[in-house]
mmCIF file of C-alpha atoms and ligand atoms in Angstrom:
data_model
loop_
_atom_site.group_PDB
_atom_site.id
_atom_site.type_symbol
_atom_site.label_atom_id
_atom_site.label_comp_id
_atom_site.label_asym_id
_atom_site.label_seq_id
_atom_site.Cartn_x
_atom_site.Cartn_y
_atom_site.Cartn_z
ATOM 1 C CA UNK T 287 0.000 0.000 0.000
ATOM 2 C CA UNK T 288 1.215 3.571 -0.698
ATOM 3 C CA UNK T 289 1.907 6.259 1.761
ATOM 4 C CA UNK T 290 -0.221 8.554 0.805
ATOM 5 C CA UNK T 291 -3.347 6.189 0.968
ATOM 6 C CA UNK T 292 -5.234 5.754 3.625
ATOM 7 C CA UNK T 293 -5.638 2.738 5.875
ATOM 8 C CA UNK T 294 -9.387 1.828 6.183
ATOM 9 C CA UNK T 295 -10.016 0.258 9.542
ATOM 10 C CA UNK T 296 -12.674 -1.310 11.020
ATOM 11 C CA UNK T 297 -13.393 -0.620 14.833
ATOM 12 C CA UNK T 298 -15.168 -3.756 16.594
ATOM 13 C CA UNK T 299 -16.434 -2.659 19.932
ATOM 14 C CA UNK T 300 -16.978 1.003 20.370
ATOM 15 C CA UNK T 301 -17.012 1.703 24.378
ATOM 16 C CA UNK T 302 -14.684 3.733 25.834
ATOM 17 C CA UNK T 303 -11.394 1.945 24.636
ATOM 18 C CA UNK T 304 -12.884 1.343 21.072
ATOM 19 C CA UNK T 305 -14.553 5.281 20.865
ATOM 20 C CA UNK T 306 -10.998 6.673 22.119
ATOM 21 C CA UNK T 307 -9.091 4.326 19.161
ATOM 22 C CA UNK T 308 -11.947 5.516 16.087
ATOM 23 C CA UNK T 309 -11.110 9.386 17.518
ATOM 24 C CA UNK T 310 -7.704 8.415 17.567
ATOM 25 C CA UNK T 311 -7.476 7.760 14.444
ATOM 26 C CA UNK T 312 -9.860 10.180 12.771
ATOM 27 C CA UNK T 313 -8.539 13.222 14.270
ATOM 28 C CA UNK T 314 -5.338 12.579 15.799
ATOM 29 C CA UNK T 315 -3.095 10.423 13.363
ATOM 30 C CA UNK T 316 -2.891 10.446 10.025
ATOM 31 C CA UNK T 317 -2.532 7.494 7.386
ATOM 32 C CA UNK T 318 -5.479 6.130 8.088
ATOM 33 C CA UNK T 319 -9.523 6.257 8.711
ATOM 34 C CA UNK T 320 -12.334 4.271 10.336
ATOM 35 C CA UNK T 321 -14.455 2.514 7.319
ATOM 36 C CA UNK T 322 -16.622 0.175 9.631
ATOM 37 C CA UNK T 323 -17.711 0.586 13.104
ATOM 38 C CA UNK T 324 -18.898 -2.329 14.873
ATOM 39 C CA UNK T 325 -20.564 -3.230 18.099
ATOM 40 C CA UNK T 326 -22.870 -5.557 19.847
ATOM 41 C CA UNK T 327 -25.211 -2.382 20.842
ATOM 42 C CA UNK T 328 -26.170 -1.145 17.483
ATOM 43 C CA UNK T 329 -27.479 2.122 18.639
ATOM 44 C CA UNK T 330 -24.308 2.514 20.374
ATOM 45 C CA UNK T 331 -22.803 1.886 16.682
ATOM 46 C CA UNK T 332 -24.882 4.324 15.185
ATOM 47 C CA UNK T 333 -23.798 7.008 17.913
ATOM 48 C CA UNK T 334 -20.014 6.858 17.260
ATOM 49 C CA UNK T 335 -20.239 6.148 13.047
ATOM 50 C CA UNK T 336 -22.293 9.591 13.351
ATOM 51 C CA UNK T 337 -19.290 10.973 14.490
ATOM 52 C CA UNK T 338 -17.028 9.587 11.913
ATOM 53 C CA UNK T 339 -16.931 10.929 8.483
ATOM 54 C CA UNK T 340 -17.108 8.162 5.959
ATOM 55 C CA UNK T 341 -17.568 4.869 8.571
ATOM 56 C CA UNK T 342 -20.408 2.947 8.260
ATOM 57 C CA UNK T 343 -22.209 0.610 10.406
ATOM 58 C CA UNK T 344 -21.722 -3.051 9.855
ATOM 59 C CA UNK T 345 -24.176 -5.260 12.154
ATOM 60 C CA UNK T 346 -22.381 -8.564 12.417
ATOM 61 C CA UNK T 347 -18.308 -8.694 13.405
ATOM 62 C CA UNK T 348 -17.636 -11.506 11.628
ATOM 63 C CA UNK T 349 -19.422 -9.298 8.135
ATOM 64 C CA UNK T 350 -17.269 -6.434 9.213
ATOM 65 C CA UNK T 351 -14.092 -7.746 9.352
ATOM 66 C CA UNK T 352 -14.485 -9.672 5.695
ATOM 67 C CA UNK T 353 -16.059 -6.417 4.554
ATOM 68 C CA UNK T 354 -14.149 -5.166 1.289
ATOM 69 C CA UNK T 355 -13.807 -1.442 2.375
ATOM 70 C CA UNK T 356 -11.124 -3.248 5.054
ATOM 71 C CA UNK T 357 -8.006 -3.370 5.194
ATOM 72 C CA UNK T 358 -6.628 -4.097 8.852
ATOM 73 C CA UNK T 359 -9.554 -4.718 11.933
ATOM 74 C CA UNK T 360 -9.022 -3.130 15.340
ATOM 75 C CA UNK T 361 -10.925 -5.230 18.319
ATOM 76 C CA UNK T 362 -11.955 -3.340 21.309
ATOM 77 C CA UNK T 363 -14.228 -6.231 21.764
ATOM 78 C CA UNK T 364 -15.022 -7.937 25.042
ATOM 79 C CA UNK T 365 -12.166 -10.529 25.783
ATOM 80 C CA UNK T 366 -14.061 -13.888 25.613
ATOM 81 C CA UNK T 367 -14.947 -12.111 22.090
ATOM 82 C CA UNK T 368 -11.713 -12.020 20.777
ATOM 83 C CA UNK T 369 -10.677 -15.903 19.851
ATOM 84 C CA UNK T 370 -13.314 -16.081 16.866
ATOM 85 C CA UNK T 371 -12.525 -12.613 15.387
ATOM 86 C CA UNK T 372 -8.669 -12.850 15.608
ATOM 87 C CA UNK T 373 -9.479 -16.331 13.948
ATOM 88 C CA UNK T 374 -11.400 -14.650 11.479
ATOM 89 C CA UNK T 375 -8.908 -11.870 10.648
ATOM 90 C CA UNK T 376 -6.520 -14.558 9.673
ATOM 91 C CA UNK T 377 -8.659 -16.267 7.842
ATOM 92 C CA UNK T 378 -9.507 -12.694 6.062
ATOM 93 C CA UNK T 379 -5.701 -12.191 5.934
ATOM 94 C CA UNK T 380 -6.182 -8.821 7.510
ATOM 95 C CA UNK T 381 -3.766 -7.371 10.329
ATOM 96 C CA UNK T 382 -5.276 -6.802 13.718
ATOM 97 C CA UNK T 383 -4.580 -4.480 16.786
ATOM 98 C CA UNK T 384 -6.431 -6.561 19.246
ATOM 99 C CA UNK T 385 -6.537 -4.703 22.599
ATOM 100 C CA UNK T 386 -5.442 -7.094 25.435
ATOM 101 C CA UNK T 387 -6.226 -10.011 26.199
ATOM 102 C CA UNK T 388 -5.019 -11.920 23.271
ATOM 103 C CA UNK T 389 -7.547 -14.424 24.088
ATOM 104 C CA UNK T 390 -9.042 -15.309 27.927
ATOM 105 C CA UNK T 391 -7.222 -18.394 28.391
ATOM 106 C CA UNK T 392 -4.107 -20.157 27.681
ATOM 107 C CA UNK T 393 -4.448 -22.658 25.347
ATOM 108 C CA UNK T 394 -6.841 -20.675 22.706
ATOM 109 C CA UNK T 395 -3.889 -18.243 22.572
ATOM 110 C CA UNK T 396 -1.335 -20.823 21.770
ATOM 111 C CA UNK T 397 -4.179 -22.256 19.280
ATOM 112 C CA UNK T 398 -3.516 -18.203 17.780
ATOM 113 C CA UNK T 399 0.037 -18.470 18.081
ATOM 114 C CA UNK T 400 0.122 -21.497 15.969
ATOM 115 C CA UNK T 401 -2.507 -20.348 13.189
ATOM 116 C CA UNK T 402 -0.470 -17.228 12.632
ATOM 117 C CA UNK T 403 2.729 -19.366 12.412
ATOM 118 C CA UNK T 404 1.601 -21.618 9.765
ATOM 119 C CA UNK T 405 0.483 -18.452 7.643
ATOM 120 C CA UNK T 406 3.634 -17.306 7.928
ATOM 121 C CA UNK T 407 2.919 -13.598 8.328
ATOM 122 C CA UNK T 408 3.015 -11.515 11.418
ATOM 123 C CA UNK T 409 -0.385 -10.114 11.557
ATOM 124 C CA UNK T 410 -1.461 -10.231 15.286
ATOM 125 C CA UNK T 411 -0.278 -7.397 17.589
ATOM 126 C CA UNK T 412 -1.609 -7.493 20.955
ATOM 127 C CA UNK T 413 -2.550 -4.023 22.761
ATOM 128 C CA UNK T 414 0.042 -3.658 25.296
ATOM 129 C CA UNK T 415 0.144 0.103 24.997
ATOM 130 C CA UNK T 416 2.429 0.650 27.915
ATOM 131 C CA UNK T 417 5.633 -0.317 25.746
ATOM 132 C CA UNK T 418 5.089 2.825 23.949
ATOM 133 C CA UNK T 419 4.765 5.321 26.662
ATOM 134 C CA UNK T 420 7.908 7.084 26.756
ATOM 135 C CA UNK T 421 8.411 7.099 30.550
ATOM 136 C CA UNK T 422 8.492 3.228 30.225
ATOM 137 C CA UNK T 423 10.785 2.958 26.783
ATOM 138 C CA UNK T 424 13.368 5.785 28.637
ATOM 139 C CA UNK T 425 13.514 3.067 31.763
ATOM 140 C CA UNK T 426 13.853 -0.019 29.099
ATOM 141 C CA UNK T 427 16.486 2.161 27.628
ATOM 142 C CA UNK T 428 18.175 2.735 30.826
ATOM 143 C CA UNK T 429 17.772 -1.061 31.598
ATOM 144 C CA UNK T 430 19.397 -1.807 28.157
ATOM 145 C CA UNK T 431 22.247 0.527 28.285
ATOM 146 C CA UNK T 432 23.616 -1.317 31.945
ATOM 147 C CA UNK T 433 23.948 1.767 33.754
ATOM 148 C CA UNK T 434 21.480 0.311 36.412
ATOM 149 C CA UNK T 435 23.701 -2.952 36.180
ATOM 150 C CA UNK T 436 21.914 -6.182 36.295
ATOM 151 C CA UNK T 437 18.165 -5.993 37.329
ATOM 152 C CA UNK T 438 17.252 -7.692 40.296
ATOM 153 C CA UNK T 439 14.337 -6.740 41.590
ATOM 154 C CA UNK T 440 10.774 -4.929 40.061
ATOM 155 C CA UNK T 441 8.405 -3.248 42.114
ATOM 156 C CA UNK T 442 5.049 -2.417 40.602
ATOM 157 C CA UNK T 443 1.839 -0.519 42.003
ATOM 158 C CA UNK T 444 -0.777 -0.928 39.637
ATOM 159 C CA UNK T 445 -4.059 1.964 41.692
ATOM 160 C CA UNK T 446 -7.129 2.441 39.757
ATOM 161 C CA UNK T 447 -10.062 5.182 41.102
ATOM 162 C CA UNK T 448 -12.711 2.591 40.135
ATOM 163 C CA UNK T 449 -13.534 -0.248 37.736
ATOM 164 C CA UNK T 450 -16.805 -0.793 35.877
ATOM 165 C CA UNK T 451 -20.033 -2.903 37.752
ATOM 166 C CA UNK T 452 -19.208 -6.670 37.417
ATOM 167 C CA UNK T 453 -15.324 -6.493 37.731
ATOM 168 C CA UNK T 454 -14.352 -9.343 39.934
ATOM 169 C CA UNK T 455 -11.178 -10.490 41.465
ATOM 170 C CA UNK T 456 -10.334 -12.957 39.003
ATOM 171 C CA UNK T 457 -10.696 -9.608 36.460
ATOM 172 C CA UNK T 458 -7.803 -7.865 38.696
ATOM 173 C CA UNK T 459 -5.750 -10.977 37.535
ATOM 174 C CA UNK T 460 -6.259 -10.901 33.839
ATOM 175 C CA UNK T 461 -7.538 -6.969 32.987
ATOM 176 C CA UNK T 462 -5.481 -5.052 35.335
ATOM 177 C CA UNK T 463 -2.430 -7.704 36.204
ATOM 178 C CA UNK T 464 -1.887 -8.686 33.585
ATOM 179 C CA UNK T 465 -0.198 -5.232 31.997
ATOM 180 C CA UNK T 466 2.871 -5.949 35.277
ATOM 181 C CA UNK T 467 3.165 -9.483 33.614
ATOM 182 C CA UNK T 468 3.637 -7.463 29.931
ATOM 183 C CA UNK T 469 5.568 -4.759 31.402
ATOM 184 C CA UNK T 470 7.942 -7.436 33.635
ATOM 185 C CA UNK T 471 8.639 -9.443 30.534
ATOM 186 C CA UNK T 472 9.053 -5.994 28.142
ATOM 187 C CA UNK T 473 11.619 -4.682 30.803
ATOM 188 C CA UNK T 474 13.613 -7.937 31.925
ATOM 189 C CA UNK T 475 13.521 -9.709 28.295
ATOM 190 C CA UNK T 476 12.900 -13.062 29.781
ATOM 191 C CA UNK T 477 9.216 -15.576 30.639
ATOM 192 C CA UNK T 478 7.541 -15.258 34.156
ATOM 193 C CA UNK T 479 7.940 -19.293 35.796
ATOM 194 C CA UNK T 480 5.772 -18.629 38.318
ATOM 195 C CA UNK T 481 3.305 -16.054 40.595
ATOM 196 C CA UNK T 482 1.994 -16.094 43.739
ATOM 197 C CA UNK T 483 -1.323 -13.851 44.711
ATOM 198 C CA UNK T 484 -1.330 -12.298 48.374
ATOM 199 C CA UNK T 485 -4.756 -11.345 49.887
ATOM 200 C CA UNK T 486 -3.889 -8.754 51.991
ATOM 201 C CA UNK T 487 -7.131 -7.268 54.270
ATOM 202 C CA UNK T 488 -9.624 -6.177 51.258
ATOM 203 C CA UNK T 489 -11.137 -2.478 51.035
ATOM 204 C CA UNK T 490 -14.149 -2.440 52.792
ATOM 205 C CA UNK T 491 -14.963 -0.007 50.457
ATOM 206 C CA UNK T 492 -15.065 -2.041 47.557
ATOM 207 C CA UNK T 493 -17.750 -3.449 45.930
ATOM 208 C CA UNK T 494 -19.191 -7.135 47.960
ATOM 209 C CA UNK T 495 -16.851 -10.254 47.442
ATOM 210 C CA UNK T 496 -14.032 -8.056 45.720
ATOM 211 C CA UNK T 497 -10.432 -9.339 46.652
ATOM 212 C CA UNK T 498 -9.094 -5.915 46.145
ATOM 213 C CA UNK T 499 -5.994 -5.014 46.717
ATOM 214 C CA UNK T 500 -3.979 -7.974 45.721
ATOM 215 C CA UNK T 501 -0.004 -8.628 45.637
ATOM 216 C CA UNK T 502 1.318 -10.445 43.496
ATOM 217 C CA UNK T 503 4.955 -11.751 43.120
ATOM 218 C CA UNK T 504 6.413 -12.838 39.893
ATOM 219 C CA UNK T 505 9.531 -14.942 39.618
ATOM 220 C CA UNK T 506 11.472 -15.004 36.331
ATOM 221 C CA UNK T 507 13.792 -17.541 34.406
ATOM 222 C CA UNK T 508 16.677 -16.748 35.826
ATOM 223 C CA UNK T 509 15.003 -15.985 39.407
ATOM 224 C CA UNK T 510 14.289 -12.155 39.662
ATOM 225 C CA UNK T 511 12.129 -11.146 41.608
ATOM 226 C CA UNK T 512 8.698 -8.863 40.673
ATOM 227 C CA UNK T 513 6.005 -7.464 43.440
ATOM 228 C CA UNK T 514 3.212 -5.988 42.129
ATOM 229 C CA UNK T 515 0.177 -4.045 44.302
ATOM 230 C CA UNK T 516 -3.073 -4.296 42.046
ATOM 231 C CA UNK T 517 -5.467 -1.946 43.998
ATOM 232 C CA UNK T 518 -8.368 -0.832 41.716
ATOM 233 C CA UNK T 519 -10.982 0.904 44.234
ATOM 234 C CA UNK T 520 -9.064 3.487 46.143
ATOM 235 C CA UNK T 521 -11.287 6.032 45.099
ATOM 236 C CA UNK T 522 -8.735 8.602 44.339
ATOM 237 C CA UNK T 523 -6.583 8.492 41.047
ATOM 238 C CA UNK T 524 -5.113 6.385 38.391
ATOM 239 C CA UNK T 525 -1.213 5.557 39.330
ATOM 240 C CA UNK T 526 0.819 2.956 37.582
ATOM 241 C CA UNK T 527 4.170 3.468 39.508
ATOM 242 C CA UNK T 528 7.450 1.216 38.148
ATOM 243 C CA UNK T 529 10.571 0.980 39.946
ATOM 244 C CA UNK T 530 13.897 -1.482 39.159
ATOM 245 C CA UNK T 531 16.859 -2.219 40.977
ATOM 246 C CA UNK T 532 19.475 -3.735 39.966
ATOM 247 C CA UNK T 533 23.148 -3.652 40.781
ATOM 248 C CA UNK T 534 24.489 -0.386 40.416
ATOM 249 C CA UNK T 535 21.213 1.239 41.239
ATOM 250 C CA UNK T 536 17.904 2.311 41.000
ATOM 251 C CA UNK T 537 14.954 3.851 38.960
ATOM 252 C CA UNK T 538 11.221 4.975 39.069
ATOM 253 C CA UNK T 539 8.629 6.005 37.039
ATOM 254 C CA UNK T 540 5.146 7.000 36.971
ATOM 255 C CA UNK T 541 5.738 9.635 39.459
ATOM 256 C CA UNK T 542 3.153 11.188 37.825
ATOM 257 C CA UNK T 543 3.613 14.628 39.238
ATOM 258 C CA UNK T 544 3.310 16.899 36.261
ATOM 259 C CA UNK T 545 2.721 20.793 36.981
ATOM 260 C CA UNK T 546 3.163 21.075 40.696
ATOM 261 C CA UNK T 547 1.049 24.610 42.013
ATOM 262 C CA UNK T 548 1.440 26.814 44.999
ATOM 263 C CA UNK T 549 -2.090 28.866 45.402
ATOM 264 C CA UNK T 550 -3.831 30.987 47.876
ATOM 265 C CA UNK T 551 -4.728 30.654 50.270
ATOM 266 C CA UNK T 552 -2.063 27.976 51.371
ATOM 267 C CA UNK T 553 -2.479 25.230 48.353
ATOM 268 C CA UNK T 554 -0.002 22.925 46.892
ATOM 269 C CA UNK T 555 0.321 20.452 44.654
ATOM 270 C CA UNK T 556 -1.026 19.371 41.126
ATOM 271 C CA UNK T 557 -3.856 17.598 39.688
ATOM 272 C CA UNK T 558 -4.550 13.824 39.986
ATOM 273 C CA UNK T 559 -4.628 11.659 36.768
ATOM 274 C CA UNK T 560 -8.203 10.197 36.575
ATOM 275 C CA UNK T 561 -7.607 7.524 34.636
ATOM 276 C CA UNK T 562 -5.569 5.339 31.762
ATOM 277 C CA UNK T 563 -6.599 7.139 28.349
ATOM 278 C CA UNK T 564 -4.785 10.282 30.347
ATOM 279 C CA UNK T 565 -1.760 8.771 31.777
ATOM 280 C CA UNK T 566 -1.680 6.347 28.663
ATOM 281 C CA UNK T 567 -3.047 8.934 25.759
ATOM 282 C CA UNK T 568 0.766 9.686 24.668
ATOM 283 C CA UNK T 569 1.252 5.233 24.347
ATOM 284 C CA UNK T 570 -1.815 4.989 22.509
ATOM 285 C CA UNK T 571 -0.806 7.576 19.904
ATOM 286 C CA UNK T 572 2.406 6.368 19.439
ATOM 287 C CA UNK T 573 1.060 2.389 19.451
ATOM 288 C CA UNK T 574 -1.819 3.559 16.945
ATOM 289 C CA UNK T 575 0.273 5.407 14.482
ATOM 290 C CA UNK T 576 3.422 2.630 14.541
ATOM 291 C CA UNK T 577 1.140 0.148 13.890
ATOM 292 C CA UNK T 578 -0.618 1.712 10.946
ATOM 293 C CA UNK T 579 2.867 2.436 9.119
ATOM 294 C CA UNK T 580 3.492 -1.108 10.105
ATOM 295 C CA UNK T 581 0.514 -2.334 8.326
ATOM 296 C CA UNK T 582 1.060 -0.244 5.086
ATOM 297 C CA UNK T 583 4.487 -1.252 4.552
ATOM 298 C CA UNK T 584 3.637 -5.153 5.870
ATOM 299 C CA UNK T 585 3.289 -6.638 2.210
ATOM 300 C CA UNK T 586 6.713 -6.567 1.491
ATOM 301 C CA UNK T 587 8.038 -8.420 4.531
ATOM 302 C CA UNK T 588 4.677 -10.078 5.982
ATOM 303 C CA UNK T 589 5.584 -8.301 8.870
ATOM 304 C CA UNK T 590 2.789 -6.417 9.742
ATOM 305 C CA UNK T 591 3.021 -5.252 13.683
ATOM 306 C CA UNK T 592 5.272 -3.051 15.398
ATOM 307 C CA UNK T 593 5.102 -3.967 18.746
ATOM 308 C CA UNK T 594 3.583 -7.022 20.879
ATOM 309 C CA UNK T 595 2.689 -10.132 18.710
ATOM 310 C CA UNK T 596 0.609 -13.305 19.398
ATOM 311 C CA UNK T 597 3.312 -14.897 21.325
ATOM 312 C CA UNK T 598 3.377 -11.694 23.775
ATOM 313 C CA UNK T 599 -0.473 -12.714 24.168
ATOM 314 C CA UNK T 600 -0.098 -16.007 25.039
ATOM 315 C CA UNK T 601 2.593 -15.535 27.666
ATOM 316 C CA UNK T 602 0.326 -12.823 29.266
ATOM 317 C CA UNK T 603 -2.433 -15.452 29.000
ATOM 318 C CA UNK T 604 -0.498 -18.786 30.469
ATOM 319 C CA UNK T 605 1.082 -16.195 33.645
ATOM 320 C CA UNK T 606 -2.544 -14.960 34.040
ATOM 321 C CA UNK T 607 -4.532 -18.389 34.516
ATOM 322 C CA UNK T 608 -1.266 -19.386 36.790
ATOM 323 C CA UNK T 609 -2.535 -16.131 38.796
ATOM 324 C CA UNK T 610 -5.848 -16.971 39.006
ATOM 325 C CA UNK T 611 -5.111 -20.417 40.333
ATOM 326 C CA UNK T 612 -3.091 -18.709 42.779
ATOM 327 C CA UNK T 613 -5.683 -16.306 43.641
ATOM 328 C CA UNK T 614 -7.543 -18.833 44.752
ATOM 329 C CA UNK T 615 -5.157 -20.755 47.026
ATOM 330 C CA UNK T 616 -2.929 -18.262 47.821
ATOM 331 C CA UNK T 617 0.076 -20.643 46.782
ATOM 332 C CA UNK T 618 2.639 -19.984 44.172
ATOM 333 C CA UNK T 619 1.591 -21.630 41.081
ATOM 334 C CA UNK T 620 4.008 -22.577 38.814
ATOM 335 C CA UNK T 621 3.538 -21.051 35.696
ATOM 336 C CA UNK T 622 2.466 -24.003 32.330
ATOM 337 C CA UNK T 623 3.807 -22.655 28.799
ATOM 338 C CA UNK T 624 5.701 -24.094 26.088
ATOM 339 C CA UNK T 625 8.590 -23.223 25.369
ATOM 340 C CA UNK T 626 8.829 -20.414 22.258
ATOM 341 C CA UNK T 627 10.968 -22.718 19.899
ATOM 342 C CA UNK T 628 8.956 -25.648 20.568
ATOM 343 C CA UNK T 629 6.338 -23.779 18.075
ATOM 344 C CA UNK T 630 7.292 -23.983 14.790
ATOM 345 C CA UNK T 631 7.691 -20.787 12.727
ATOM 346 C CA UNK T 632 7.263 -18.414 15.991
HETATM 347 C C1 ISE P 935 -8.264 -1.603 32.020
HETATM 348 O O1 ISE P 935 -8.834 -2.550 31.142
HETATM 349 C C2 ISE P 935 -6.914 -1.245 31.529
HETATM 350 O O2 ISE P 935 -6.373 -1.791 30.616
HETATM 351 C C3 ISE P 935 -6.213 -0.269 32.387
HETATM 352 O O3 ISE P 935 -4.959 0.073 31.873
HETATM 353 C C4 ISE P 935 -6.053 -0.875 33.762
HETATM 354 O O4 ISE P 935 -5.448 0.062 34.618
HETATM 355 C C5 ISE P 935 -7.402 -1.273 34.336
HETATM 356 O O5 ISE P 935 -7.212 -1.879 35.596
HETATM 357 C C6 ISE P 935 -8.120 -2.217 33.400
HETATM 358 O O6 ISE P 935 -9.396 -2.514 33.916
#
């Protein structure tokens, strides 16, 4: 595809996440526009195509993604969606940013992993958007260049105001978790072997039944050590802190302090970041327009992502269910995945 033709995307789930992606691309990055808009509410559909010069609404995901007016599918879908329409964007042979998680269990990601691998194209990326914020690539960078010496240890607080009705403990595992388990394996370069979920006294202001916070501690191939608090109820702001340390020292990010204010009569301080499409707009951008250059210029290699792929996904997936078991006994659970060149083509 040329550069100076657009992309035409179709959008498959338009809440929050999926609105935020057909805005980003409409009016924020170039190279490429929403064709198709897709979700299960129609009238929901019909709200956000309104918005959207030249997108249309297609009823049925699977008729969307085969649609001839597409070239590359983003899902925003719900996760137990996501196994049939990645399926089906292979099968289209269309690219597809499919927000995390890959799939919601282990094996139907490797079942992914494998289908991409026999086409032999890299169409899959998986929407880790944190590996594009820059505060995270200037600590990868940092990590990479040895300065800090040898990582040893990860600390992670993962603090969300609120999360929608419904969200259950097992949900802190694999919707809010699981970006530590991306962002552990993103900054260390090596599999997770095994996690262990601490219940520490849960926030009575939480909704009934929530475990919330949770601890988790990851340990890694060649045994580092990652802690991670998961508290999604405090009530008060969005903060996704990361801190390594390895031999010859330390860093943190996700101070999140930004413009600090002195005011009368007697105020200081700043203003708190409500919640991920502010502290993660910048990632998004960056993930959003990578990916679409990716996609244009994917014919020639059959490389068509720029960032996470399938495997990513299904590592995310097999530490997640190990989490989850954990959660539930409060043992460590060894994590169960192959290895990556047991999979032919991967
Ligand atoms: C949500 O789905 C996200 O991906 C956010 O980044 C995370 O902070 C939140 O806990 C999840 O529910």
């Amino acid at each position: 595809m040329s550069d100076n033709q657009d992309l035409r995307i179709a959008v498959l789930g338009v809440g929050i996440m999926g609105a935020d992606h057909v805005d980003r691309i409409t009016n924020k990055i170039g190279g490429a526009r929403v064709t198709v808009v897709n979700d299960y509410s129609l009238a929901r559909a019909e709200e956000i195509a309104a918005l959207t010069p030249g997108a249309r609404v297609v009823v049925d995901p699977f008729d969307a993604i085969a649609a001839e007016d597409v070239d590359a599918v983003v899902l925003a879908t719900p996760g137990p969606t996501h196994e049939k329409q990645v399926l089906a964007c292979l099968e289209a042979g269309k690219p597809v940013l499919c927000e995390k998680p890959l799939t919601t269990d282990a094996d139907s990601s490797l079942a992914i992993v494998k289908a991409e691998a026999a086409l032999g194209k890299k169409l899959i990326q998986v929407g880790f958007m944190r590996r594009f914020d820059h505060e995270y690539t200037q600590l990868k960078d940092l990590i990479d260049s040895g300065d800090l010496g040898r990582p040893l240890v990860v600390h992670c607080a993962h603090r969300n105001p609120a999360v929608p009705n419904g969200f259950d403990s097992a949900m802190i595992v694999k919707d809010s978790l699981v970006h530590e388990v991306d962002v552990t394996r993103f900054l260390l370069d090596e599999e997770i072997t095994s996690v262990q979920i601490i219940r520490p006294s849960a926030n009575s202001l939480a909704p009934e039944g929530i475990q919330d916070p949770q601890i988790a501690i990851f340990e890694t191939e060649s045994g580092r050590h990652v802690d991670a608090e998961v508290f999604v109820t405090t009530g008060v702001a969005y903060e996704v802190r990361t801190e390594v340390v390895g031999e010859l020292g330390s860093a943190m990010i996700g101070l999140d302090v930004g413009l600090i204010r002195k005011t009368k009569p007697g105020n200081w301080g700043g203003q708190i970041t409500p919640g991920f499409r502010e502290r993660f707009g910048q990632a998004y951008d960056t993930e959003f327009a990578r990916w679409i250059k990716a996609v244009k210029t994917g014919a020639g290699t059959g490389n068509y992502i720029d960032g996470p792929g399938a495997w990513d996904g299904y590592a995310a997936a097999a530490v997640c269910a190990a989490g989850v078991k954990s959660l539930e006994t409060g043992q460590r659970v060894v994590v169960d995945m192959v290895a990556r060149d047991s999979v032919a083509g991967v």
